[in-house]
């Protein structure tokens, strides 16, 4: 958008390599093209767009509350006519697909974001409208927007995921083994989890488990376990009144100091601050 006549009203980085922007255009007629942008984009029309159409889909026009998904690999050309105001949510492919293991019981490499033009989705639209209306200035505001953006991406995964490959993907863990490991890790986050334990569970050598786990989960076992502990801590902070020490124990951290350090590094706020901002 920076190479067009669009005016950037607001922009912010939310952490986790997520970003939000509100753009405005008011032009009699202009052409805009995208060519493999390298990141996924969710576009939400806030106003106008009644005469804006995609070159590949002539006669299909935008309107307020309509959504577009533009995956990192897509190419498109657009004719923009008249006033238009929209929110863009920018995110990396891994933000979208790494949820596949937990939420869809699929491998990250199996899915990508669909290329969709002008669709409607009640909950995604509500979340985008709320993001557009929020204050993004300051750490607390960005933390709230970060949580809302993650919720948006979760709904997007369920509504707009697309198979990346035709047929069954090769290599990696068998689906039953992947499921077994994922469930075991979730059930044992409070306890030490070692590569040796996971390899024994999968009936594989540690070397082969490490290699195939990364293929099927999108990251190493240690990174996956660390991410799941942070996510579990976020849920407990949001939904329970448990003391911080109890949450640290439930998530497998050695002590409260270790928990606070890891949580701040991952989320950008200390556990107590996160609870007061997000759950308050």
mmCIF file with all atom_site columns, C-alpha atoms in Angstrom, residues 70-200:
data_model
loop_
_atom_site.group_PDB
_atom_site.id
_atom_site.type_symbol
_atom_site.label_atom_id
_atom_site.label_alt_id
_atom_site.label_comp_id
_atom_site.label_asym_id
_atom_site.label_entity_id
_atom_site.label_seq_id
_atom_site.pdbx_PDB_ins_code
_atom_site.Cartn_x
_atom_site.Cartn_y
_atom_site.Cartn_z
_atom_site.occupancy
_atom_site.B_iso_or_equiv
_atom_site.pdbx_formal_charge
_atom_site.auth_seq_id
_atom_site.auth_comp_id
_atom_site.auth_asym_id
_atom_site.auth_atom_id
_atom_site.pdbx_PDB_model_num
ATOM 1   C CA . UNK A 1 70  ? -4.574  -12.246 0.828  1.00 0.00 ? 70  UNK A CA 1
ATOM 2   C CA . UNK A 1 71  ? -2.058  -15.072 1.475  1.00 0.00 ? 71  UNK A CA 1
ATOM 3   C CA . UNK A 1 72  ? 1.679   -14.572 1.180  1.00 0.00 ? 72  UNK A CA 1
ATOM 4   C CA . UNK A 1 73  ? 1.814   -16.443 -2.134 1.00 0.00 ? 73  UNK A CA 1
ATOM 5   C CA . UNK A 1 74  ? -1.049  -14.664 -3.903 1.00 0.00 ? 74  UNK A CA 1
ATOM 6   C CA . UNK A 1 75  ? -0.994  -12.296 -6.884 1.00 0.00 ? 75  UNK A CA 1
ATOM 7   C CA . UNK A 1 76  ? -3.822  -9.914  -7.719 1.00 0.00 ? 76  UNK A CA 1
ATOM 8   C CA . UNK A 1 77  ? -4.716  -6.653  -9.436 1.00 0.00 ? 77  UNK A CA 1
ATOM 9   C CA . UNK A 1 78  ? -7.392  -4.215  -8.233 1.00 0.00 ? 78  UNK A CA 1
ATOM 10  C CA . UNK A 1 79  ? -9.257  -1.253  -9.660 1.00 0.00 ? 79  UNK A CA 1
ATOM 11  C CA . UNK A 1 80  ? -10.030 1.255   -6.923 1.00 0.00 ? 80  UNK A CA 1
ATOM 12  C CA . UNK A 1 81  ? -12.714 3.863   -7.535 1.00 0.00 ? 81  UNK A CA 1
ATOM 13  C CA . UNK A 1 82  ? -13.964 6.441   -5.065 1.00 0.00 ? 82  UNK A CA 1
ATOM 14  C CA . UNK A 1 83  ? -13.470 6.640   -1.294 1.00 0.00 ? 83  UNK A CA 1
ATOM 15  C CA . UNK A 1 84  ? -12.343 3.603   0.647  1.00 0.00 ? 84  UNK A CA 1
ATOM 16  C CA . UNK A 1 85  ? -11.222 3.030   4.235  1.00 0.00 ? 85  UNK A CA 1
ATOM 17  C CA . UNK A 1 86  ? -10.023 -0.302  5.565  1.00 0.00 ? 86  UNK A CA 1
ATOM 18  C CA . UNK A 1 87  ? -8.158  -2.156  8.298  1.00 0.00 ? 87  UNK A CA 1
ATOM 19  C CA . UNK A 1 88  ? -5.273  -4.452  7.444  1.00 0.00 ? 88  UNK A CA 1
ATOM 20  C CA . UNK A 1 89  ? -4.074  -7.190  9.798  1.00 0.00 ? 89  UNK A CA 1
ATOM 21  C CA . UNK A 1 90  ? -0.588  -8.396  8.812  1.00 0.00 ? 90  UNK A CA 1
ATOM 22  C CA . UNK A 1 91  ? 0.717   -11.747 10.033 1.00 0.00 ? 91  UNK A CA 1
ATOM 23  C CA . UNK A 1 92  ? 3.225   -14.417 9.037  1.00 0.00 ? 92  UNK A CA 1
ATOM 24  C CA . UNK A 1 93  ? 2.177   -17.815 7.647  1.00 0.00 ? 93  UNK A CA 1
ATOM 25  C CA . UNK A 1 94  ? 3.365   -19.584 10.808 1.00 0.00 ? 94  UNK A CA 1
ATOM 26  C CA . UNK A 1 95  ? 0.980   -17.524 12.948 1.00 0.00 ? 95  UNK A CA 1
ATOM 27  C CA . UNK A 1 96  ? -1.824  -19.077 10.972 1.00 0.00 ? 96  UNK A CA 1
ATOM 28  C CA . UNK A 1 97  ? -0.702  -22.646 10.435 1.00 0.00 ? 97  UNK A CA 1
ATOM 29  C CA . UNK A 1 98  ? 0.925   -23.505 13.775 1.00 0.00 ? 98  UNK A CA 1
ATOM 30  C CA . UNK A 1 99  ? -2.551  -23.366 15.281 1.00 0.00 ? 99  UNK A CA 1
ATOM 31  C CA . UNK A 1 100 ? -3.458  -26.254 12.993 1.00 0.00 ? 100 UNK A CA 1
ATOM 32  C CA . UNK A 1 101 ? -1.953  -28.877 15.316 1.00 0.00 ? 101 UNK A CA 1
ATOM 33  C CA . UNK A 1 102 ? -3.901  -27.801 18.395 1.00 0.00 ? 102 UNK A CA 1
ATOM 34  C CA . UNK A 1 103 ? -7.133  -26.531 16.861 1.00 0.00 ? 103 UNK A CA 1
ATOM 35  C CA . UNK A 1 104 ? -7.588  -28.712 13.766 1.00 0.00 ? 104 UNK A CA 1
ATOM 36  C CA . UNK A 1 105 ? -5.395  -31.762 14.438 1.00 0.00 ? 105 UNK A CA 1
ATOM 37  C CA . UNK A 1 106 ? -3.520  -31.045 11.209 1.00 0.00 ? 106 UNK A CA 1
ATOM 38  C CA . UNK A 1 107 ? 0.134   -30.496 10.403 1.00 0.00 ? 107 UNK A CA 1
ATOM 39  C CA . UNK A 1 108 ? 1.182   -26.870 9.795  1.00 0.00 ? 108 UNK A CA 1
ATOM 40  C CA . UNK A 1 109 ? 2.606   -27.766 6.389  1.00 0.00 ? 109 UNK A CA 1
ATOM 41  C CA . UNK A 1 110 ? -0.773  -29.119 5.253  1.00 0.00 ? 110 UNK A CA 1
ATOM 42  C CA . UNK A 1 111 ? -2.609  -25.780 5.361  1.00 0.00 ? 111 UNK A CA 1
ATOM 43  C CA . UNK A 1 112 ? -2.379  -22.222 4.147  1.00 0.00 ? 112 UNK A CA 1
ATOM 44  C CA . UNK A 1 113 ? -4.648  -19.196 4.138  1.00 0.00 ? 113 UNK A CA 1
ATOM 45  C CA . UNK A 1 114 ? -7.229  -19.214 1.336  1.00 0.00 ? 114 UNK A CA 1
ATOM 46  C CA . UNK A 1 115 ? -7.225  -16.420 -1.241 1.00 0.00 ? 115 UNK A CA 1
ATOM 47  C CA . UNK A 1 116 ? -10.728 -14.975 -0.741 1.00 0.00 ? 116 UNK A CA 1
ATOM 48  C CA . UNK A 1 117 ? -12.260 -11.757 -2.045 1.00 0.00 ? 117 UNK A CA 1
ATOM 49  C CA . UNK A 1 118 ? -15.259 -10.027 -0.444 1.00 0.00 ? 118 UNK A CA 1
ATOM 50  C CA . UNK A 1 119 ? -16.726 -12.477 2.019  1.00 0.00 ? 119 UNK A CA 1
ATOM 51  C CA . UNK A 1 120 ? -18.512 -11.927 5.311  1.00 0.00 ? 120 UNK A CA 1
ATOM 52  C CA . UNK A 1 121 ? -17.992 -13.601 8.676  1.00 0.00 ? 121 UNK A CA 1
ATOM 53  C CA . UNK A 1 122 ? -19.887 -12.292 11.679 1.00 0.00 ? 122 UNK A CA 1
ATOM 54  C CA . UNK A 1 123 ? -17.306 -12.921 14.402 1.00 0.00 ? 123 UNK A CA 1
ATOM 55  C CA . UNK A 1 124 ? -14.245 -11.974 12.358 1.00 0.00 ? 124 UNK A CA 1
ATOM 56  C CA . UNK A 1 125 ? -16.042 -8.801  11.292 1.00 0.00 ? 125 UNK A CA 1
ATOM 57  C CA . UNK A 1 126 ? -16.876 -7.960  14.916 1.00 0.00 ? 126 UNK A CA 1
ATOM 58  C CA . UNK A 1 127 ? -13.277 -8.471  15.991 1.00 0.00 ? 127 UNK A CA 1
ATOM 59  C CA . UNK A 1 128 ? -11.926 -6.369  13.116 1.00 0.00 ? 128 UNK A CA 1
ATOM 60  C CA . UNK A 1 129 ? -14.371 -3.572  13.911 1.00 0.00 ? 129 UNK A CA 1
ATOM 61  C CA . UNK A 1 130 ? -13.289 -3.708  17.555 1.00 0.00 ? 130 UNK A CA 1
ATOM 62  C CA . UNK A 1 131 ? -9.600  -3.615  16.565 1.00 0.00 ? 131 UNK A CA 1
ATOM 63  C CA . UNK A 1 132 ? -10.219 -0.628  14.307 1.00 0.00 ? 132 UNK A CA 1
ATOM 64  C CA . UNK A 1 133 ? -11.994 1.210   17.128 1.00 0.00 ? 133 UNK A CA 1
ATOM 65  C CA . UNK A 1 134 ? -9.354  0.509   19.769 1.00 0.00 ? 134 UNK A CA 1
ATOM 66  C CA . UNK A 1 135 ? -6.599  2.777   20.979 1.00 0.00 ? 135 UNK A CA 1
ATOM 67  C CA . UNK A 1 136 ? -3.300  1.208   19.898 1.00 0.00 ? 136 UNK A CA 1
ATOM 68  C CA . UNK A 1 137 ? -1.021  3.571   21.804 1.00 0.00 ? 137 UNK A CA 1
ATOM 69  C CA . UNK A 1 138 ? 0.850   2.256   24.818 1.00 0.00 ? 138 UNK A CA 1
ATOM 70  C CA . UNK A 1 139 ? 1.887   -1.187  26.020 1.00 0.00 ? 139 UNK A CA 1
ATOM 71  C CA . UNK A 1 140 ? -1.456  -2.042  27.635 1.00 0.00 ? 140 UNK A CA 1
ATOM 72  C CA . UNK A 1 141 ? -3.474  -1.105  24.535 1.00 0.00 ? 141 UNK A CA 1
ATOM 73  C CA . UNK A 1 142 ? -1.160  -3.112  22.294 1.00 0.00 ? 142 UNK A CA 1
ATOM 74  C CA . UNK A 1 143 ? -1.443  -6.085  24.643 1.00 0.00 ? 143 UNK A CA 1
ATOM 75  C CA . UNK A 1 144 ? -5.242  -6.014  24.394 1.00 0.00 ? 144 UNK A CA 1
ATOM 76  C CA . UNK A 1 145 ? -5.037  -5.663  20.610 1.00 0.00 ? 145 UNK A CA 1
ATOM 77  C CA . UNK A 1 146 ? -2.546  -8.533  20.447 1.00 0.00 ? 146 UNK A CA 1
ATOM 78  C CA . UNK A 1 147 ? -4.961  -10.845 22.275 1.00 0.00 ? 147 UNK A CA 1
ATOM 79  C CA . UNK A 1 148 ? -7.850  -9.807  20.036 1.00 0.00 ? 148 UNK A CA 1
ATOM 80  C CA . UNK A 1 149 ? -5.741  -10.354 16.927 1.00 0.00 ? 149 UNK A CA 1
ATOM 81  C CA . UNK A 1 150 ? -4.846  -13.868 18.051 1.00 0.00 ? 150 UNK A CA 1
ATOM 82  C CA . UNK A 1 151 ? -8.541  -14.608 18.530 1.00 0.00 ? 151 UNK A CA 1
ATOM 83  C CA . UNK A 1 152 ? -9.198  -13.261 15.029 1.00 0.00 ? 152 UNK A CA 1
ATOM 84  C CA . UNK A 1 153 ? -6.542  -15.567 13.556 1.00 0.00 ? 153 UNK A CA 1
ATOM 85  C CA . UNK A 1 154 ? -8.089  -18.535 15.345 1.00 0.00 ? 154 UNK A CA 1
ATOM 86  C CA . UNK A 1 155 ? -11.467 -17.861 13.716 1.00 0.00 ? 155 UNK A CA 1
ATOM 87  C CA . UNK A 1 156 ? -9.710  -17.288 10.412 1.00 0.00 ? 156 UNK A CA 1
ATOM 88  C CA . UNK A 1 157 ? -7.997  -20.676 10.642 1.00 0.00 ? 157 UNK A CA 1
ATOM 89  C CA . UNK A 1 158 ? -11.338 -22.429 11.026 1.00 0.00 ? 158 UNK A CA 1
ATOM 90  C CA . UNK A 1 159 ? -13.095 -20.386 8.338  1.00 0.00 ? 159 UNK A CA 1
ATOM 91  C CA . UNK A 1 160 ? -10.431 -19.761 5.688  1.00 0.00 ? 160 UNK A CA 1
ATOM 92  C CA . UNK A 1 161 ? -7.814  -22.525 5.771  1.00 0.00 ? 161 UNK A CA 1
ATOM 93  C CA . UNK A 1 162 ? -6.952  -24.258 2.522  1.00 0.00 ? 162 UNK A CA 1
ATOM 94  C CA . UNK A 1 163 ? -5.011  -27.488 1.850  1.00 0.00 ? 163 UNK A CA 1
ATOM 95  C CA . UNK A 1 164 ? -1.487  -26.578 0.787  1.00 0.00 ? 164 UNK A CA 1
ATOM 96  C CA . UNK A 1 165 ? -0.774  -29.854 -0.993 1.00 0.00 ? 165 UNK A CA 1
ATOM 97  C CA . UNK A 1 166 ? -2.768  -32.240 -3.118 1.00 0.00 ? 166 UNK A CA 1
ATOM 98  C CA . UNK A 1 167 ? -2.957  -35.651 -1.501 1.00 0.00 ? 167 UNK A CA 1
ATOM 99  C CA . UNK A 1 168 ? -1.080  -36.862 1.554  1.00 0.00 ? 168 UNK A CA 1
ATOM 100 C CA . UNK A 1 169 ? 2.109   -35.083 2.557  1.00 0.00 ? 169 UNK A CA 1
ATOM 101 C CA . UNK A 1 170 ? 5.212   -37.221 2.891  1.00 0.00 ? 170 UNK A CA 1
ATOM 102 C CA . UNK A 1 171 ? 7.599   -37.554 5.793  1.00 0.00 ? 171 UNK A CA 1
ATOM 103 C CA . UNK A 1 172 ? 7.053   -36.412 9.333  1.00 0.00 ? 172 UNK A CA 1
ATOM 104 C CA . UNK A 1 173 ? 5.182   -38.266 12.054 1.00 0.00 ? 173 UNK A CA 1
ATOM 105 C CA . UNK A 1 174 ? 2.191   -40.486 11.464 1.00 0.00 ? 174 UNK A CA 1
ATOM 106 C CA . UNK A 1 175 ? -1.024  -38.640 12.421 1.00 0.00 ? 175 UNK A CA 1
ATOM 107 C CA . UNK A 1 176 ? -1.674  -40.993 15.340 1.00 0.00 ? 176 UNK A CA 1
ATOM 108 C CA . UNK A 1 177 ? 1.839   -40.422 16.709 1.00 0.00 ? 177 UNK A CA 1
ATOM 109 C CA . UNK A 1 178 ? 1.592   -36.665 16.276 1.00 0.00 ? 178 UNK A CA 1
ATOM 110 C CA . UNK A 1 179 ? -1.733  -36.722 18.118 1.00 0.00 ? 179 UNK A CA 1
ATOM 111 C CA . UNK A 1 180 ? -0.276  -38.889 20.873 1.00 0.00 ? 180 UNK A CA 1
ATOM 112 C CA . UNK A 1 181 ? 2.658   -36.551 21.422 1.00 0.00 ? 181 UNK A CA 1
ATOM 113 C CA . UNK A 1 182 ? 0.517   -33.411 21.331 1.00 0.00 ? 182 UNK A CA 1
ATOM 114 C CA . UNK A 1 183 ? -1.935  -34.835 23.863 1.00 0.00 ? 183 UNK A CA 1
ATOM 115 C CA . UNK A 1 184 ? 0.857   -36.094 26.119 1.00 0.00 ? 184 UNK A CA 1
ATOM 116 C CA . UNK A 1 185 ? 2.580   -32.724 26.158 1.00 0.00 ? 185 UNK A CA 1
ATOM 117 C CA . UNK A 1 186 ? -0.691  -30.909 26.961 1.00 0.00 ? 186 UNK A CA 1
ATOM 118 C CA . UNK A 1 187 ? -1.391  -33.305 29.834 1.00 0.00 ? 187 UNK A CA 1
ATOM 119 C CA . UNK A 1 188 ? 2.119   -33.039 31.305 1.00 0.00 ? 188 UNK A CA 1
ATOM 120 C CA . UNK A 1 189 ? 2.993   -29.353 31.051 1.00 0.00 ? 189 UNK A CA 1
ATOM 121 C CA . UNK A 1 190 ? 3.411   -29.225 34.829 1.00 0.00 ? 190 UNK A CA 1
ATOM 122 C CA . UNK A 1 191 ? 6.152   -31.871 34.692 1.00 0.00 ? 191 UNK A CA 1
ATOM 123 C CA . UNK A 1 192 ? 9.607   -32.105 33.144 1.00 0.00 ? 192 UNK A CA 1
ATOM 124 C CA . UNK A 1 193 ? 9.373   -33.165 29.507 1.00 0.00 ? 193 UNK A CA 1
ATOM 125 C CA . UNK A 1 194 ? 12.472  -34.544 27.832 1.00 0.00 ? 194 UNK A CA 1
ATOM 126 C CA . UNK A 1 195 ? 13.326  -35.584 24.304 1.00 0.00 ? 195 UNK A CA 1
ATOM 127 C CA . UNK A 1 196 ? 14.076  -39.056 25.652 1.00 0.00 ? 196 UNK A CA 1
ATOM 128 C CA . UNK A 1 197 ? 10.562  -39.366 27.108 1.00 0.00 ? 197 UNK A CA 1
ATOM 129 C CA . UNK A 1 198 ? 8.905   -38.227 23.873 1.00 0.00 ? 198 UNK A CA 1
ATOM 130 C CA . UNK A 1 199 ? 11.113  -40.482 21.749 1.00 0.00 ? 199 UNK A CA 1
ATOM 131 C CA . UNK A 1 200 ? 10.221  -43.481 23.921 1.00 0.00 ? 200 UNK A CA 1
#
